[in-house]
PDB file of C-alpha atoms in Angstrom:
ATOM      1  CA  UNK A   1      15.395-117.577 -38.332  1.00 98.00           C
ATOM      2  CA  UNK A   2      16.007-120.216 -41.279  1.00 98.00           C
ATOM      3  CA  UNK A   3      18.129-122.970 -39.535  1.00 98.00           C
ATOM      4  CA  UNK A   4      18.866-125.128 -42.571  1.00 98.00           C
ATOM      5  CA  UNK A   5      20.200-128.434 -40.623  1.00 97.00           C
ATOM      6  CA  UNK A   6      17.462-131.230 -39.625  1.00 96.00           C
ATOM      7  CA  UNK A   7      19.407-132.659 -36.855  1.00 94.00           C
ATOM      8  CA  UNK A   8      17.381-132.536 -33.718  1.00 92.00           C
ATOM      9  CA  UNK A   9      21.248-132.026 -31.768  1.00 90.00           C
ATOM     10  CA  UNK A  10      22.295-129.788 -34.939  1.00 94.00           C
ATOM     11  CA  UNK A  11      25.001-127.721 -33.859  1.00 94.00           C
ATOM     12  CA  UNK A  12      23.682-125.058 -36.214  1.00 95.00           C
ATOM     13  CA  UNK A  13      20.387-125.001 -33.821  1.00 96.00           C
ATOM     14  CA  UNK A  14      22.205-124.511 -30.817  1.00 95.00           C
ATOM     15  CA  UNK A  15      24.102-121.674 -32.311  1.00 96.00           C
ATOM     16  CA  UNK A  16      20.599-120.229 -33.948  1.00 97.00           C
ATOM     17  CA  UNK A  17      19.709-120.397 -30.180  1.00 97.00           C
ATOM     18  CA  UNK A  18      22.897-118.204 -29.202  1.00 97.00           C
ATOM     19  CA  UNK A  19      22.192-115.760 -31.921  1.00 98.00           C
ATOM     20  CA  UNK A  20      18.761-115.121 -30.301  1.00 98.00           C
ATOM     21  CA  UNK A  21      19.940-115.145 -26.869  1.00 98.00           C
ATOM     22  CA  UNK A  22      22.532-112.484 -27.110  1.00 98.00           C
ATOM     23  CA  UNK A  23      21.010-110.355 -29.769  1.00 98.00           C
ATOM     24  CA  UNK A  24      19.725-106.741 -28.682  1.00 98.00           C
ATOM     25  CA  UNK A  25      16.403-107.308 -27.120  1.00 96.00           C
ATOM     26  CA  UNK A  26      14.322-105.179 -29.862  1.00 96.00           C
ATOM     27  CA  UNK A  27      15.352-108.311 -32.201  1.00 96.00           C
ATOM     28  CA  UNK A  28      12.538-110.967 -32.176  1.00 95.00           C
ATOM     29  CA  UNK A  29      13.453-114.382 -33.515  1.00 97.00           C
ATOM     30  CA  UNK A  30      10.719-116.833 -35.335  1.00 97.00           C
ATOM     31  CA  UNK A  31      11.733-119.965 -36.357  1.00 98.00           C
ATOM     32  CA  UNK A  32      10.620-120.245 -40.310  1.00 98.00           C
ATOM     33  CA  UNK A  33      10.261-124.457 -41.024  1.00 98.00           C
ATOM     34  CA  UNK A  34      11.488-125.759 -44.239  1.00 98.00           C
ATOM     35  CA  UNK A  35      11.234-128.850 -44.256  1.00 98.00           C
ATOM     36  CA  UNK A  36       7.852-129.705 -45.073  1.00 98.00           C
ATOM     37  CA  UNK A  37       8.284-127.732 -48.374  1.00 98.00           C
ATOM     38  CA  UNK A  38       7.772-130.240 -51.728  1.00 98.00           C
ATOM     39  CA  UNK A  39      11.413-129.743 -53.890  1.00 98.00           C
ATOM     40  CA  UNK A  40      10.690-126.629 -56.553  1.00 98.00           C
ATOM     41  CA  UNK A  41       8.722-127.691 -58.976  1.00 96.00           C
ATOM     42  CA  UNK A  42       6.928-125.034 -61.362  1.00 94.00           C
ATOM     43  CA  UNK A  43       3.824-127.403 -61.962  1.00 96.00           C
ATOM     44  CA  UNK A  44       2.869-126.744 -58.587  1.00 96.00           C
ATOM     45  CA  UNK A  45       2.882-122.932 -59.234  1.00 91.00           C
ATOM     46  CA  UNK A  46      -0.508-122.343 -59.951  1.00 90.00           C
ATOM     47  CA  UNK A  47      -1.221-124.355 -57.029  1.00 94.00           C
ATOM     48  CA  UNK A  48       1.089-123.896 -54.246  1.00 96.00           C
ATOM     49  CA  UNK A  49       1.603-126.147 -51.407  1.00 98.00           C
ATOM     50  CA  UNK A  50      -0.111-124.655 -47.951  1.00 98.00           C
ATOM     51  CA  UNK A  51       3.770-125.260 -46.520  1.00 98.00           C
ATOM     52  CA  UNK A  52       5.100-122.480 -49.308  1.00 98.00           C
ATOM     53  CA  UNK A  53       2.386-120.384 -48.912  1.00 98.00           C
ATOM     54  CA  UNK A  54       3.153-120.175 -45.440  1.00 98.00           C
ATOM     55  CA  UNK A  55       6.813-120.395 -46.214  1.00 98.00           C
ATOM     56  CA  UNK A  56       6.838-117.472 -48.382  1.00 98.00           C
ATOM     57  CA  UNK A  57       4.709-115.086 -46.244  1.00 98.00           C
ATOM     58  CA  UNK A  58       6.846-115.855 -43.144  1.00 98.00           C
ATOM     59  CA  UNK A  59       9.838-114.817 -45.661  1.00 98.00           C
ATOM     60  CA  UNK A  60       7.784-111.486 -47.004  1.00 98.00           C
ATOM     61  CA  UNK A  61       6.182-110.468 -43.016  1.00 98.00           C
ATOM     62  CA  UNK A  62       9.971-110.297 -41.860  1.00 98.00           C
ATOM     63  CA  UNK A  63      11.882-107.684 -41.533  1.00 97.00           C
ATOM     64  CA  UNK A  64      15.014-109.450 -42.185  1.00 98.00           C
ATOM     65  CA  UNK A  65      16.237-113.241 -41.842  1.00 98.00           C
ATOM     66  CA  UNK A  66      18.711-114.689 -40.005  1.00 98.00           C
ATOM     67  CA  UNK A  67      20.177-118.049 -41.789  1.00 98.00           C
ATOM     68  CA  UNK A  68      21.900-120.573 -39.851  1.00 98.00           C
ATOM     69  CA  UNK A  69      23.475-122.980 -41.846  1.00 97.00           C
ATOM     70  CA  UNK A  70      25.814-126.002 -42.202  1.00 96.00           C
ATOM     71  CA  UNK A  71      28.207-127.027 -45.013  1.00 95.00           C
ATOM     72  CA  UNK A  72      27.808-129.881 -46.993  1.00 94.00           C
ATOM     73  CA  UNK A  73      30.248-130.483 -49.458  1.00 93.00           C
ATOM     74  CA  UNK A  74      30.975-127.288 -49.761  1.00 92.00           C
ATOM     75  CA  UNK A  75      27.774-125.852 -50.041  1.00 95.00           C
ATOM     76  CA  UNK A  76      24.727-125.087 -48.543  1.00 97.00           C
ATOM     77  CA  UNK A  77      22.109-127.964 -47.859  1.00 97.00           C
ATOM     78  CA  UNK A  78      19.552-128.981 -50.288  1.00 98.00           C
ATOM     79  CA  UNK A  79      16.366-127.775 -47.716  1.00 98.00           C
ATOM     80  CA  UNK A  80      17.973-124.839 -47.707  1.00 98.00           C
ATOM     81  CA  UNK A  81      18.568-124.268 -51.971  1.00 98.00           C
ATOM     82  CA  UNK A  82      14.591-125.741 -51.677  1.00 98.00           C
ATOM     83  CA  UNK A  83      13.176-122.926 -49.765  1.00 98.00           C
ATOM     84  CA  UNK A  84      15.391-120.179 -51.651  1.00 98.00           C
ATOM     85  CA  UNK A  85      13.515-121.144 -54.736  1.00 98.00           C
ATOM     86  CA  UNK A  86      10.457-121.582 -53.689  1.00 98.00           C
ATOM     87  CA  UNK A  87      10.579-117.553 -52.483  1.00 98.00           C
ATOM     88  CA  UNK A  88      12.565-116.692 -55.813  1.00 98.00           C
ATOM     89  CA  UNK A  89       9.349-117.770 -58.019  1.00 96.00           C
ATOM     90  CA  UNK A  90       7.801-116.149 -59.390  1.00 94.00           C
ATOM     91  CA  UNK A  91      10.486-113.133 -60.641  1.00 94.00           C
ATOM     92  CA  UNK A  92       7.766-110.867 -59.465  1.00 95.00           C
ATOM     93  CA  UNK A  93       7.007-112.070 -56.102  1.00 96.00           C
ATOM     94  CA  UNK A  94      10.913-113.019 -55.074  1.00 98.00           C
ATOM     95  CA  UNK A  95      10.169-112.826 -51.115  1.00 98.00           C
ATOM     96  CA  UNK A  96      14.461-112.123 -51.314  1.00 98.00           C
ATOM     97  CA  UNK A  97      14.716-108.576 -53.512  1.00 98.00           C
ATOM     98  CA  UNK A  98      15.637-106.235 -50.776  1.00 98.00           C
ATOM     99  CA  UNK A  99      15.224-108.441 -47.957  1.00 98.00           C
ATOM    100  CA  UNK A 100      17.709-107.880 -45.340  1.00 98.00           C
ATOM    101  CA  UNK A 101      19.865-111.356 -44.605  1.00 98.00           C
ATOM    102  CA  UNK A 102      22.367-112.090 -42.165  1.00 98.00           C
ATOM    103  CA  UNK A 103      24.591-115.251 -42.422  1.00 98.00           C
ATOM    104  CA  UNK A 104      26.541-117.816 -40.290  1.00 97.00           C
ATOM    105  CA  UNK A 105      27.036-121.060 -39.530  1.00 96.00           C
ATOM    106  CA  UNK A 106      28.626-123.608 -37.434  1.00 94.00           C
ATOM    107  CA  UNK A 107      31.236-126.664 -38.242  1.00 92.00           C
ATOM    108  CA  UNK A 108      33.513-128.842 -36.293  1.00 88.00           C
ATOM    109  CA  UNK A 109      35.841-128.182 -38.944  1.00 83.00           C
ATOM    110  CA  UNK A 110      39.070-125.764 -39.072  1.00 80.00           C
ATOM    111  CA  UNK A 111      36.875-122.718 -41.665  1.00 84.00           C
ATOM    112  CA  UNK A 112      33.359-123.609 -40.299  1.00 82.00           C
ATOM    113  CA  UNK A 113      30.730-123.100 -42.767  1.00 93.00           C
ATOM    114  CA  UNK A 114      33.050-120.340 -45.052  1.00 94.00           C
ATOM    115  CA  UNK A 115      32.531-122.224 -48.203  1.00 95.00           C
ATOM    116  CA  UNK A 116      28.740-122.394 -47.846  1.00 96.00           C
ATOM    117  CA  UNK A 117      28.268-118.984 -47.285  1.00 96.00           C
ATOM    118  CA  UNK A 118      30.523-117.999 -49.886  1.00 96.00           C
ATOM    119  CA  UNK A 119      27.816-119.835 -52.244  1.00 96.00           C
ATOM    120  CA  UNK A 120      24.924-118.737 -50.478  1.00 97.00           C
ATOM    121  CA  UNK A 121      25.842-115.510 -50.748  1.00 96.00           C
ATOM    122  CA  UNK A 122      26.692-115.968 -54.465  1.00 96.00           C
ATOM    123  CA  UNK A 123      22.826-117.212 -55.050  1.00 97.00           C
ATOM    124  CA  UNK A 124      21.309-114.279 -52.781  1.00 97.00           C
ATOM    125  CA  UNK A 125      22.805-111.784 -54.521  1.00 94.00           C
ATOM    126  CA  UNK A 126      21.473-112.750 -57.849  1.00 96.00           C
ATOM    127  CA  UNK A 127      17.803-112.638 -55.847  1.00 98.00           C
ATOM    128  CA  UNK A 128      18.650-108.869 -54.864  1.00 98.00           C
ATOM    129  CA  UNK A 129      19.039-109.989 -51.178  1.00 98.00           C
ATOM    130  CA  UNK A 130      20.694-107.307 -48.972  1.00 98.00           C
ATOM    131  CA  UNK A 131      23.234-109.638 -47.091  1.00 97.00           C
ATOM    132  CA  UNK A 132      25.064-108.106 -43.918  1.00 97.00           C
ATOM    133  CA  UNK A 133      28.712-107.757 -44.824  1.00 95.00           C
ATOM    134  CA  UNK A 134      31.395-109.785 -43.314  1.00 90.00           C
ATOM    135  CA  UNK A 135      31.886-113.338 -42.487  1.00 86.00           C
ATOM    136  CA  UNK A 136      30.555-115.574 -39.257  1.00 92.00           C
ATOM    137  CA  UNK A 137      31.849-118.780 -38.961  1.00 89.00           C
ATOM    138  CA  UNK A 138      31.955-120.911 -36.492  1.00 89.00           C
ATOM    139  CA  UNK A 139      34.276-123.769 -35.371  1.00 88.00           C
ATOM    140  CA  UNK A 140      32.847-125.929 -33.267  1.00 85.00           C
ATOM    141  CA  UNK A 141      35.683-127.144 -31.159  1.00 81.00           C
ATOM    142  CA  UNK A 142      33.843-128.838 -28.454  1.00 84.00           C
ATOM    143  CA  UNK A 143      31.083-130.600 -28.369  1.00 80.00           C
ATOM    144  CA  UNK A 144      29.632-128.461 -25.424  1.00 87.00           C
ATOM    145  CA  UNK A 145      30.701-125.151 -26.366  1.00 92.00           C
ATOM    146  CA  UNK A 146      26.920-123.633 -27.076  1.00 94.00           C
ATOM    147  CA  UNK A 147      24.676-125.186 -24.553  1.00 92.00           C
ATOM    148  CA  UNK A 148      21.513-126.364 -25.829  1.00 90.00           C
ATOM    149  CA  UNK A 149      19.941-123.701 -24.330  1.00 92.00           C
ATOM    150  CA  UNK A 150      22.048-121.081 -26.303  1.00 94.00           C
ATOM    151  CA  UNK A 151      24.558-120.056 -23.604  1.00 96.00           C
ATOM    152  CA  UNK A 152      28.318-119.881 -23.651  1.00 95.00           C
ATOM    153  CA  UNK A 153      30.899-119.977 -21.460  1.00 91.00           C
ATOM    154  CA  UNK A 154      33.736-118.822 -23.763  1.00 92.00           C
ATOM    155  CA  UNK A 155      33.620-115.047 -23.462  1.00 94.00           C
ATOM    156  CA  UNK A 156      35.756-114.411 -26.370  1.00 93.00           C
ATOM    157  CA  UNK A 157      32.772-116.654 -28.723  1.00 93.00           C
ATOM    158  CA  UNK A 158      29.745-114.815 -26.851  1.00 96.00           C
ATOM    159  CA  UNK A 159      31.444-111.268 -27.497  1.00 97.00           C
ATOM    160  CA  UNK A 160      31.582-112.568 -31.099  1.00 96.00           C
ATOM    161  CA  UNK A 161      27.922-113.887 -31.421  1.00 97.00           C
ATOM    162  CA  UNK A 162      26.571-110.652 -29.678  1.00 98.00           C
ATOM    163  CA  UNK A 163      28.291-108.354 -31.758  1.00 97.00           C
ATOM    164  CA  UNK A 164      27.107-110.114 -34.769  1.00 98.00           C
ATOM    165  CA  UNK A 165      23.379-109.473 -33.538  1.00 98.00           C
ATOM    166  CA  UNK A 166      24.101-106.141 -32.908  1.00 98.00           C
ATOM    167  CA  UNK A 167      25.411-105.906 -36.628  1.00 98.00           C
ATOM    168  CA  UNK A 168      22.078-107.877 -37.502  1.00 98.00           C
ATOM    169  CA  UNK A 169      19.580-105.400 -35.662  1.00 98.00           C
ATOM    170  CA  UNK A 170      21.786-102.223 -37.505  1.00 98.00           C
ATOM    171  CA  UNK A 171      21.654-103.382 -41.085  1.00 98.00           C
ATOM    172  CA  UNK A 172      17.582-104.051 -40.209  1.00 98.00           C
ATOM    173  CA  UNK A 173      17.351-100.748 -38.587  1.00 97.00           C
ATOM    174  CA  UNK A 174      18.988 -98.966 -41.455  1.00 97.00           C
ATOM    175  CA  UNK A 175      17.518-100.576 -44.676  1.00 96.00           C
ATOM    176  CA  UNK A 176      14.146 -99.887 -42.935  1.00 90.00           C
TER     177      UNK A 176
END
């Protein structure tokens, strides 16, 4: 799970948790940290950082990756642009060719995180990332609508967030 928000109350967190909660129970969720990464810097290739060494086998070992992410102006966060470059570099060891990706994100605004994924979809594909079709967005109406925890009371959101795990664990299952 790549949660690309910092926030320690990150709205994107609690919904990472949801994802995990109320995805099939064969699905097991680790939480891959960015944000210890250096920004890209090809110097450092022929020494890399411990944190994108273990970055970048996290991103290889998984079987797919789940990305939570927020919008900032209308695109995705620099942490998370950070650690797609690190695993696009070199060419020949892109961690992202044919790794299976699923995408959402959560926003207290009236599209969610649409525009961000748009992008981040845009930049995956070039990598040869297999993202799972459709769109998950989020708007976060109410401050309390995922629990920190990962529950939700609103059946029509939790029917949502289960089905796209279910989608999640298919698209893994299939491109295995």
């Amino acid at each position: 799970m790549l949660v690309a928000s910092l926030r320690k109350e990150s709205i994107n967190l609690k919904l990472a948790k949801a994802i995990e909660l109320y995805a099939p129970q064969s699905l097991r969720f680790d939480y891959i940290r960015m944000d210890d990464m250096p920004y890209y810097n090809g110097d450092l290739e022929g020494q890399r950082p411990e944190s994108v060494q273990r970055f970048t086998d996290s991103i290889r070992a998984a079987d797919g990756v789940c990305c939570v992410t927020p919008e900032y102006n209308r695109s995705i966060p620099a942490l998370l642009k950070n650690a797609i470059d690190w695993g696009s570099k070199p060419s020949a060891d892109n961690v992202w060719h044919n790794k299976v990706l699923a995408m959402t994100g959560a926003s207290p605004g009236g599209i969610g995180t649409a525009v961000a994924q748009q992008h981040l979809r845009q930049i995956l594909a070039i990598l040869g990332c297999i993202v799972m079709p459709g769109e998950a967005y989020i708007s976060f109406k109410t401050p309390d609508m995922i629990q920190p925890d990962g529950s939700i009371a609103d059946e029509s959101v939790r029917e949502f967030i289960t089905a796209f795990g279910a989608r999640f664990t298919e698209l893994i299952e299939r491109m295995s």
